[in-house]
Amino acid sequence: MSDAEMAASVTLRSMAEIAERAGIPQDALIPYGRHAAKIDVARLGELDASDEPEASVVLVTAISPTPAGEGKTTVTIGLADGLRRTGSNAMVALREPSMGPVFGMKGGATGGGRAQVAPMDAINLHFTGDFHAITSAHNLLCALIDNHLHHGNELDLDPRTITLRRALDVNDRSLRQVVNGLGGRASGVPRETGFEITVATETMAAFCLAADLEDLTERLGRIIIGRTHDGEERTVADLGEQGAQGAMAVVLKDAVLPNLVQTLEATPAVVHGGPFANIAHGANSIIALNTARRLADVVVTEAGFGADLGAEKFMQITGPTAGAMPNAVVVVATVRALKFNGGMGLATLNDPGTAGLEEHLAALEAGVVNLGRHVENMQRFGAPVVVAINRFTQDDDAELAWLQDWCRDQGVACAVTEVWAHGGAGAEELAGHVRAALEQGRTAEGLFTPETGARERIERIVTEIYGGAGVEYSALAARQLADLEAAGEDRVPVCMAKTPYSFSDDPARMGAPEGFTVSIRELRRRPGAGFLVALTGQILTMPGLPRRPAADGMSVVDGQISGLS
Amino acid sequence: MSDAEMAASVTLRSMAEIAERAGIPQDALIPYGRHAAKIDVARLGELDASDEPEASVVLVTAISPTPAGEGKTTVTIGLADGLRRTGSNAMVALREPSMGPVFGMKGGATGGGRAQVAPMDAINLHFTGDFHAITSAHNLLCALIDNHLHHGNELDLDPRTITLRRALDVNDRSLRQVVNGLGGRASGVPRETGFEITVATETMAAFCLAADLEDLTERLGRIIIGRTHDGEERTVADLGEQGAQGAMAVVLKDAVLPNLVQTLEATPAVVHGGPFANIAHGANSIIALNTARRLADVVVTEAGFGADLGAEKFMQITGPTAGAMPNAVVVVATVRALKFNGGMGLATLNDPGTAGLEEHLAALEAGVVNLGRHVENMQRFGAPVVVAINRFTQDDDAELAWLQDWCRDQGVACAVTEVWAHGGAGAEELAGHVRAALEQGRTAEGLFTPETGARERIERIVTEIYGGAGVEYSALAARQLADLEAAGEDRVPVCMAKTPYSFSDDPARMGAPEGFTVSIRELRRRPGAGFLVALTGQILTMPGLPRRPAADGMSVVDGQISGLS
């Protein structure tokens, strides 16, 4: 069965029943379609009149992503189902998928097999309209900026310094670099600009890091739009009489409410927000995380890409901002992906019989260093770490046994999961390990204090997390860092924009490379998000479509979507 | 009270109750927020197993729009409320507002005072996401086209001939004309293009003229994307192996379902689709119109701009496509707007005491010719015509009496409405006239047969409806028309893209000008919509924001939107 067929074969519960399972009063449910709802958080009031939410947080992360696939979202969902099956009041918090990649080649991002959140077609497409609202708010801001230039440019903005780009939630490489404002006096001021995919915008990052709409409005007001001809920075709050953040908040008013859906096993799931994990921090919204923490005893959440990116940022950015550091970390690995890290090609992985078991085990042994470094890194933050070996049908028992032995040797808890095939039932052993980990009562701590400067943060992330030898700054980045230090503006979290495919900044170096230097090309202030982005190499913020995009096979037949995976 | 305060003062009924009032089974209701729902039309099946919907259609149109305001939407809503109050099973069908103008200066488009559809803030913003879905489907198509150029251009498209422009639902003049695909080989093929506001796209027009999703998919497949270097036309259906219309249908699958809301007097309202009334046909979707016709006995609907544009197009395009021609036509006029047509300036209109009654009556008499020609035009289609004089507080009784006398002299039924102040109670007399008109059992007929060619259609619209002397074609338009005639492709409805402010193509010529020639600058084939657009003069398809946009005063205070009117 395909993921879509599997999802269609399950009769979903009513939202009233899911709300009841989650402990949400019915009048706090705002329905969006038959099987999705927004949670009117103001009506959860009485639940936490006493104090802060106290649920445990389980962060699911993974080894470095490879084309072989890891199934991190699938394990996240299956683990929540497994925890619930074995008696924990668990919920899952996930990012909303971007529509762009759905029509490219990635497919959806709602898990797979029996471990899915549903309804998968709605969630993968418009869902409750949050990304559309973010796109609209962001483009309204951009229109207001160009309108300001057109009507006399009272702020004296230098059009060449406007770094904010428009946004669309579509994979459209031909919008990366455009000249707008052409067509004469009546049609604006010509300037070079471009578009980002919605998930790459600072508006999205601010949305996901905001505590509520009020905090979001203030964050939006801090977004830098450019500089005056004298070099003075101007922000969203400087536009017009009252700034543009109020109108953006009007557009985002309903979008900030977290979305409730269900897994195929009827576990309540909060799916909300979805920033990039390189140029941004790659976690679901803090509003979603903290809403789930008010409702459940255990919240399972996921961070984007491998643990060097998503989980590191969760520890340094998301968790501290939310006031919710992980109490356990699950690192997802697959035999396939580790063998890929160990140098085995996709052709052999897809047709394992073309190599002997010894060759497979050798590749596994060569690649396991990637898992090893990710596990060590996560242990450094102080919460217990569990490895989930996400079983694929091609995996050989000997390989799984070898990998379990390896974990035992490292002293790290480990379970084989079969969530795709069996849902929560395939994650019961993992759920047991996670529960045991939570019983240790430990909480992760970030490596830095709020006073730690960007230079030290970057240096330590590169050496302590990536395992590199040091940092090299471009002339531009060096000057930017010195300026920030001089202004005392460097004491903020750093969001590393690095390739996810390697610990280093060279995507070709898999496994656990050593001795490398990471080059920082440029720093970008993101005060709306509250962090500083450090760019290593070229990070694309607008993907393209492949030669044969997934869109080409899609249609609606008898009211059902066909070709969406 | 402001419109927003008035709307907030009314306790809305539950959607279950509105559905019951409309005769919609509860399981055909798909909720979107607390006070809006999509109607799952497939579950209305049993209602019309017998035959075609038989409800009467009342088309509300108006005199030529002026800055003085007419209140056409307000009268449309008030009339439906008035019909219901006086015993008719009436519903109202309206266009969805575009978000762009909401942040410019137009404000919302949900009526006013006691004659509003609600919830006004939701309807004016994202509502059920239909416009976002249309924007997304359209931009996915545009991304697929540029992706095709990037990956080798198998179709041999000449990039200079691609007339399809991207879309955003925002007023952003600086996107009118752009060069995209800059930034080198990896970022597409550079070409000149631009953006339209979503309501101006052919995707929107096709959406609103489609009978259902299947018909829409076929229409989308027919949209012309450009020409090969050999001059051969290529359509959406030619893109990729299966065309792009299937993926667009996936994006539009839920959007095609019509939206149910309520007036402040709990009259069921279907609000769905919203094409421009110049470059397109300016009426709510046919799906909405025909859904309302299956449910109610009388459906009150509205056409954009004055009767020379919206109503003429309803008679020639919307009605025939829907199989639903009007059984009565209401022409909305105001004393203020007629005096403006008669040459009185806004300063005097806003401060009537600065002129004597005689001066006011002279202006009214000079301007009433505008109403006269619109009424005559509507009578030409064969359904009874009623004039609604929408009373403004500044109107003098003597002016109202003069205008009523004038209607009596013309032999046209007429009622003064006070819907803003009194809702349906202010439209009971109008409702009585409309019911009497419907009792005549007449149905409007278009002026043309399906075989009538574009040249004759344009000629007769200009001379018989606009009252002009004739048509002048630019060299380009003349060649285009000759080509269409030679290919036998001119036998389609013509959608006139003309200024709404005058019967002529010169916006400055108010009243009822005569002896003018209308210049056709260009013809554009729109096979997805099913019509040919005839452009007179320059029609902007992407509006701009004013110097002080409405966005500047907006914010969310204590969870309530402030500054949205």
mmCIF file of C-alpha atoms in Angstrom, chain A residues 175-432:
data_model
loop_
_atom_site.group_PDB
_atom_site.id
_atom_site.type_symbol
_atom_site.label_atom_id
_atom_site.label_comp_id
_atom_site.label_asym_id
_atom_site.label_seq_id
_atom_site.Cartn_x
_atom_site.Cartn_y
_atom_site.Cartn_z
ATOM 1 C CA LEU A 175 12.124 33.993 -9.051
ATOM 2 C CA ARG A 176 15.428 33.801 -7.169
ATOM 3 C CA GLN A 177 16.753 36.920 -8.792
ATOM 4 C CA VAL A 178 14.452 39.489 -10.411
ATOM 5 C CA VAL A 179 14.355 43.164 -11.235
ATOM 6 C CA ASN A 180 11.040 44.677 -10.195
ATOM 7 C CA GLY A 181 9.521 48.142 -10.565
ATOM 8 C CA LEU A 182 10.034 48.250 -14.329
ATOM 9 C CA GLY A 183 7.512 49.802 -16.703
ATOM 10 C CA GLY A 184 7.992 53.491 -16.007
ATOM 11 C CA ARG A 185 7.143 56.061 -13.346
ATOM 12 C CA ALA A 186 3.690 54.672 -12.564
ATOM 13 C CA SER A 187 4.960 51.226 -11.670
ATOM 14 C CA GLY A 188 7.407 51.764 -8.853
ATOM 15 C CA VAL A 189 11.147 52.120 -8.508
ATOM 16 C CA PRO A 190 13.306 49.576 -10.360
ATOM 17 C CA ARG A 191 15.598 47.554 -8.151
ATOM 18 C CA GLU A 192 17.197 44.135 -7.923
ATOM 19 C CA THR A 193 15.468 41.747 -5.581
ATOM 20 C CA GLY A 194 14.044 38.236 -5.552
ATOM 21 C CA PHE A 195 11.786 35.709 -3.900
ATOM 22 C CA GLU A 196 12.353 33.134 -1.181
ATOM 23 C CA ILE A 197 10.209 30.125 -0.456
ATOM 24 C CA THR A 198 7.904 31.047 2.427
ATOM 25 C CA VAL A 199 9.590 28.708 4.910
ATOM 26 C CA ALA A 200 12.879 30.604 4.425
ATOM 27 C CA THR A 201 11.535 34.030 5.402
ATOM 28 C CA GLU A 202 12.239 35.818 8.649
ATOM 29 C CA THR A 203 8.462 36.212 8.960
ATOM 30 C CA MET A 204 8.211 32.407 9.236
ATOM 31 C CA ALA A 205 11.067 32.211 11.744
ATOM 32 C CA ALA A 206 9.532 34.962 13.892
ATOM 33 C CA PHE A 207 6.135 33.245 13.665
ATOM 34 C CA CYS A 208 7.616 30.005 14.949
ATOM 35 C CA LEU A 209 9.611 31.596 17.777
ATOM 36 C CA ALA A 210 6.859 33.902 19.063
ATOM 37 C CA ALA A 211 5.122 33.220 22.359
ATOM 38 C CA ASP A 212 1.833 34.664 21.091
ATOM 39 C CA LEU A 213 0.419 37.216 18.641
ATOM 40 C CA GLU A 214 1.572 40.160 20.735
ATOM 41 C CA ASP A 215 5.131 38.873 20.898
ATOM 42 C CA LEU A 216 4.963 38.080 17.170
ATOM 43 C CA THR A 217 3.853 41.645 16.414
ATOM 44 C CA GLU A 218 6.844 43.042 18.299
ATOM 45 C CA ARG A 219 9.180 40.610 16.559
ATOM 46 C CA LEU A 220 7.830 41.613 13.148
ATOM 47 C CA GLY A 221 8.382 45.262 14.027
ATOM 48 C CA ARG A 222 12.080 44.507 14.598
ATOM 49 C CA ILE A 223 12.694 42.974 11.150
ATOM 50 C CA ILE A 224 15.321 45.002 9.290
ATOM 51 C CA ILE A 225 14.168 46.253 5.899
ATOM 52 C CA GLY A 226 17.324 48.082 4.802
ATOM 53 C CA ARG A 227 19.424 51.164 5.373
ATOM 54 C CA THR A 228 19.127 54.851 4.662
ATOM 55 C CA HIS A 229 21.573 56.520 2.297
ATOM 56 C CA ASP A 230 23.439 57.493 5.486
ATOM 57 C CA GLY A 231 23.735 53.849 6.495
ATOM 58 C CA GLU A 232 21.180 53.910 9.310
ATOM 59 C CA GLU A 233 19.210 50.708 9.761
ATOM 60 C CA ARG A 234 15.433 50.896 9.295
ATOM 61 C CA THR A 235 12.937 48.319 10.494
ATOM 62 C CA VAL A 236 9.343 47.301 9.846
ATOM 63 C CA ALA A 237 8.296 49.484 12.769
ATOM 64 C CA ASP A 238 9.664 52.542 10.928
ATOM 65 C CA LEU A 239 7.347 52.143 7.914
ATOM 66 C CA GLY A 240 4.447 54.608 7.824
ATOM 67 C CA GLU A 241 2.963 56.259 10.885
ATOM 68 C CA GLN A 242 2.504 53.086 12.900
ATOM 69 C CA GLY A 243 4.831 50.594 11.258
ATOM 70 C CA ALA A 244 3.707 47.653 9.163
ATOM 71 C CA GLN A 245 3.723 45.088 11.966
ATOM 72 C CA GLY A 246 0.114 45.887 12.946
ATOM 73 C CA ALA A 247 -1.239 45.106 9.486
ATOM 74 C CA MET A 248 0.917 41.969 9.372
ATOM 75 C CA ALA A 249 -0.580 40.899 12.703
ATOM 76 C CA VAL A 250 -4.069 41.416 11.251
ATOM 77 C CA VAL A 251 -3.134 38.995 8.459
ATOM 78 C CA LEU A 252 -1.643 36.513 10.948
ATOM 79 C CA LYS A 253 -4.292 36.741 13.670
ATOM 80 C CA ASP A 254 -5.825 33.315 13.123
ATOM 81 C CA ALA A 255 -2.690 31.652 11.784
ATOM 82 C CA VAL A 256 -0.942 31.876 15.161
ATOM 83 C CA LEU A 257 -3.449 29.464 16.686
ATOM 84 C CA PRO A 258 -1.975 25.940 16.656
ATOM 85 C CA ASN A 259 -3.571 23.208 14.546
ATOM 86 C CA LEU A 260 -4.921 19.962 15.939
ATOM 87 C CA VAL A 261 -5.029 16.785 13.854
ATOM 88 C CA GLN A 262 -4.554 13.094 14.615
ATOM 89 C CA THR A 263 -2.192 10.257 13.810
ATOM 90 C CA LEU A 264 -3.643 7.196 12.090
ATOM 91 C CA GLU A 265 -3.810 5.720 15.626
ATOM 92 C CA ALA A 266 -5.816 8.705 16.911
ATOM 93 C CA THR A 267 -2.987 10.266 18.920
ATOM 94 C CA PRO A 268 -3.601 14.024 19.125
ATOM 95 C CA ALA A 269 -1.063 15.890 16.978
ATOM 96 C CA VAL A 270 -0.291 19.605 16.926
ATOM 97 C CA VAL A 271 1.085 20.618 13.525
ATOM 98 C CA HIS A 272 2.081 24.263 13.299
ATOM 99 C CA GLY A 273 4.759 26.385 11.629
ATOM 100 C CA GLY A 274 7.659 25.154 9.571
ATOM 101 C CA PRO A 275 10.872 27.155 9.145
ATOM 102 C CA PHE A 276 13.865 25.961 7.111
ATOM 103 C CA ALA A 277 16.474 24.122 9.164
ATOM 104 C CA ASN A 278 19.510 25.808 7.597
ATOM 105 C CA ILE A 279 18.749 29.515 7.138
ATOM 106 C CA ALA A 280 16.355 29.223 10.116
ATOM 107 C CA HIS A 281 15.912 26.973 13.142
ATOM 108 C CA GLY A 282 13.830 24.082 11.739
ATOM 109 C CA ALA A 283 11.298 23.317 14.478
ATOM 110 C CA ASN A 284 7.522 23.580 14.815
ATOM 111 C CA SER A 285 6.192 26.733 16.452
ATOM 112 C CA ILE A 286 6.768 27.433 20.098
ATOM 113 C CA ILE A 287 3.044 28.086 20.355
ATOM 114 C CA ALA A 288 2.439 24.483 19.227
ATOM 115 C CA LEU A 289 5.097 23.078 21.540
ATOM 116 C CA ASN A 290 3.829 24.915 24.585
ATOM 117 C CA THR A 291 0.173 24.214 23.809
ATOM 118 C CA ALA A 292 0.986 20.491 23.628
ATOM 119 C CA ARG A 293 2.940 20.803 26.900
ATOM 120 C CA ARG A 294 -0.144 22.243 28.597
ATOM 121 C CA LEU A 295 -2.245 19.307 27.430
ATOM 122 C CA ALA A 296 -0.074 16.183 27.504
ATOM 123 C CA ASP A 297 2.403 14.523 29.871
ATOM 124 C CA VAL A 298 4.909 13.755 27.123
ATOM 125 C CA VAL A 299 5.367 15.812 23.950
ATOM 126 C CA VAL A 300 7.312 14.233 21.115
ATOM 127 C CA THR A 301 8.689 16.813 18.697
ATOM 128 C CA GLU A 302 11.082 16.792 15.787
ATOM 129 C CA ALA A 303 13.869 19.019 14.515
ATOM 130 C CA GLY A 304 14.815 19.388 10.844
ATOM 131 C CA PHE A 305 17.793 17.760 9.091
ATOM 132 C CA GLY A 306 20.462 15.972 11.151
ATOM 133 C CA ALA A 307 21.271 16.560 14.813
ATOM 134 C CA ASP A 308 24.128 18.950 13.902
ATOM 135 C CA LEU A 309 21.544 21.377 12.500
ATOM 136 C CA GLY A 310 17.986 20.861 13.807
ATOM 137 C CA ALA A 311 18.789 19.488 17.254
ATOM 138 C CA GLU A 312 21.713 21.853 17.862
ATOM 139 C CA LYS A 313 19.370 24.759 17.065
ATOM 140 C CA PHE A 314 16.642 23.324 19.238
ATOM 141 C CA MET A 315 19.124 23.331 22.134
ATOM 142 C CA GLN A 316 20.405 26.865 21.455
ATOM 143 C CA ILE A 317 17.400 28.674 19.958
ATOM 144 C CA THR A 318 13.995 26.947 20.134
ATOM 145 C CA GLY A 319 14.234 25.353 23.568
ATOM 146 C CA PRO A 320 15.590 28.383 25.454
ATOM 147 C CA THR A 321 13.083 30.715 23.718
ATOM 148 C CA ALA A 322 10.196 28.368 24.549
ATOM 149 C CA GLY A 323 11.432 27.656 28.053
ATOM 150 C CA ALA A 324 11.199 23.981 27.106
ATOM 151 C CA MET A 325 14.451 22.058 26.896
ATOM 152 C CA PRO A 326 14.365 18.359 25.951
ATOM 153 C CA ASN A 327 14.213 15.728 28.684
ATOM 154 C CA ALA A 328 15.270 13.017 26.250
ATOM 155 C CA VAL A 329 16.698 12.924 22.740
ATOM 156 C CA VAL A 330 16.029 10.218 20.166
ATOM 157 C CA VAL A 331 18.542 9.917 17.327
ATOM 158 C CA VAL A 332 17.059 8.112 14.323
ATOM 159 C CA ALA A 333 19.381 6.053 12.162
ATOM 160 C CA THR A 334 18.894 3.485 9.440
ATOM 161 C CA VAL A 335 21.195 0.718 8.314
ATOM 162 C CA ARG A 336 20.807 1.973 4.729
ATOM 163 C CA ALA A 337 21.781 5.556 5.547
ATOM 164 C CA LEU A 338 24.760 4.490 7.658
ATOM 165 C CA LYS A 339 26.001 2.267 4.825
ATOM 166 C CA PHE A 340 25.564 5.235 2.464
ATOM 167 C CA ASN A 341 27.651 7.281 4.920
ATOM 168 C CA GLY A 342 30.162 4.433 4.779
ATOM 169 C CA GLY A 343 30.509 4.814 1.046
ATOM 170 C CA MET A 344 27.997 2.305 -0.353
ATOM 171 C CA GLY A 345 26.177 3.610 -3.426
ATOM 172 C CA LEU A 346 22.421 3.828 -3.899
ATOM 173 C CA ALA A 347 22.470 1.165 -6.614
ATOM 174 C CA THR A 348 23.808 -1.426 -4.176
ATOM 175 C CA LEU A 349 21.557 -0.207 -1.360
ATOM 176 C CA ASN A 350 18.505 -0.617 -3.563
ATOM 177 C CA ASP A 351 19.616 -4.058 -4.744
ATOM 178 C CA PRO A 352 21.442 -5.453 -1.686
ATOM 179 C CA GLY A 353 22.019 -8.868 -3.292
ATOM 180 C CA THR A 354 24.663 -7.358 -5.570
ATOM 181 C CA ALA A 355 27.072 -7.274 -2.616
ATOM 182 C CA GLY A 356 28.021 -9.827 0.025
ATOM 183 C CA LEU A 357 27.112 -9.478 3.706
ATOM 184 C CA GLU A 358 30.706 -8.708 4.580
ATOM 185 C CA GLU A 359 30.727 -5.783 2.177
ATOM 186 C CA HIS A 360 27.492 -4.517 3.739
ATOM 187 C CA LEU A 361 28.832 -4.854 7.271
ATOM 188 C CA ALA A 362 32.052 -3.112 6.274
ATOM 189 C CA ALA A 363 30.061 -0.180 4.898
ATOM 190 C CA LEU A 364 27.965 -0.089 8.060
ATOM 191 C CA GLU A 365 31.061 -0.070 10.225
ATOM 192 C CA ALA A 366 32.603 2.674 8.121
ATOM 193 C CA GLY A 367 29.448 4.789 8.290
ATOM 194 C CA VAL A 368 28.498 4.321 11.928
ATOM 195 C CA VAL A 369 30.906 7.091 12.886
ATOM 196 C CA ASN A 370 28.231 9.514 11.697
ATOM 197 C CA LEU A 371 25.781 8.138 14.257
ATOM 198 C CA GLY A 372 28.544 8.071 16.848
ATOM 199 C CA ARG A 373 29.304 11.753 16.566
ATOM 200 C CA HIS A 374 25.632 12.763 16.580
ATOM 201 C CA VAL A 375 25.013 10.674 19.712
ATOM 202 C CA GLU A 376 28.037 12.151 21.495
ATOM 203 C CA ASN A 377 26.928 15.640 20.538
ATOM 204 C CA MET A 378 23.468 15.102 21.924
ATOM 205 C CA GLN A 379 24.853 13.604 25.133
ATOM 206 C CA ARG A 380 26.869 16.780 25.603
ATOM 207 C CA PHE A 381 23.616 18.688 26.278
ATOM 208 C CA GLY A 382 22.901 16.569 29.333
ATOM 209 C CA ALA A 383 19.614 14.804 28.567
ATOM 210 C CA PRO A 384 19.528 11.023 28.016
ATOM 211 C CA VAL A 385 19.959 9.856 24.423
ATOM 212 C CA VAL A 386 18.225 6.890 22.783
ATOM 213 C CA VAL A 387 18.998 5.538 19.315
ATOM 214 C CA ALA A 388 16.072 4.442 17.150
ATOM 215 C CA ILE A 389 17.097 2.069 14.382
ATOM 216 C CA ASN A 390 14.327 2.540 11.857
ATOM 217 C CA ARG A 391 14.088 -0.800 10.100
ATOM 218 C CA PHE A 392 13.737 -0.961 6.317
ATOM 219 C CA THR A 393 12.530 -4.153 4.647
ATOM 220 C CA GLN A 394 15.895 -4.716 2.935
ATOM 221 C CA ASP A 395 17.813 -4.671 6.236
ATOM 222 C CA ASP A 396 19.587 -7.911 7.096
ATOM 223 C CA ASP A 397 19.202 -9.285 10.634
ATOM 224 C CA ALA A 398 22.967 -9.467 10.940
ATOM 225 C CA GLU A 399 23.252 -5.757 10.164
ATOM 226 C CA LEU A 400 20.633 -4.856 12.758
ATOM 227 C CA ALA A 401 22.345 -7.077 15.340
ATOM 228 C CA TRP A 402 25.713 -5.486 14.580
ATOM 229 C CA LEU A 403 24.275 -1.997 15.004
ATOM 230 C CA GLN A 404 22.545 -2.891 18.260
ATOM 231 C CA ASP A 405 25.808 -4.346 19.547
ATOM 232 C CA TRP A 406 27.588 -1.176 18.570
ATOM 233 C CA CYS A 407 25.081 0.896 20.577
ATOM 234 C CA ARG A 408 25.524 -1.425 23.552
ATOM 235 C CA ASP A 409 29.285 -0.950 23.334
ATOM 236 C CA GLN A 410 28.786 2.811 23.379
ATOM 237 C CA GLY A 411 26.521 2.507 26.394
ATOM 238 C CA VAL A 412 23.589 4.101 24.572
ATOM 239 C CA ALA A 413 20.051 2.746 24.741
ATOM 240 C CA CYS A 414 18.757 1.544 21.403
ATOM 241 C CA ALA A 415 15.649 -0.005 19.894
ATOM 242 C CA VAL A 416 14.719 -1.243 16.434
ATOM 243 C CA THR A 417 11.491 0.393 15.261
ATOM 244 C CA GLU A 418 9.111 -0.804 12.580
ATOM 245 C CA VAL A 419 6.737 2.121 12.542
ATOM 246 C CA TRP A 420 6.083 2.225 8.806
ATOM 247 C CA ALA A 421 4.780 -1.345 8.846
ATOM 248 C CA HIS A 422 3.266 -1.493 12.313
ATOM 249 C CA GLY A 423 2.689 2.076 13.570
ATOM 250 C CA GLY A 424 2.873 2.517 17.329
ATOM 251 C CA ALA A 425 3.110 -1.232 17.846
ATOM 252 C CA GLY A 426 6.447 -1.062 16.045
ATOM 253 C CA ALA A 427 7.754 1.519 18.518
ATOM 254 C CA GLU A 428 6.804 -0.013 21.844
ATOM 255 C CA GLU A 429 10.371 -1.000 22.703
ATOM 256 C CA LEU A 430 11.547 2.505 21.794
ATOM 257 C CA ALA A 431 8.743 3.960 23.919
ATOM 258 C CA GLY A 432 9.992 1.867 26.857
#
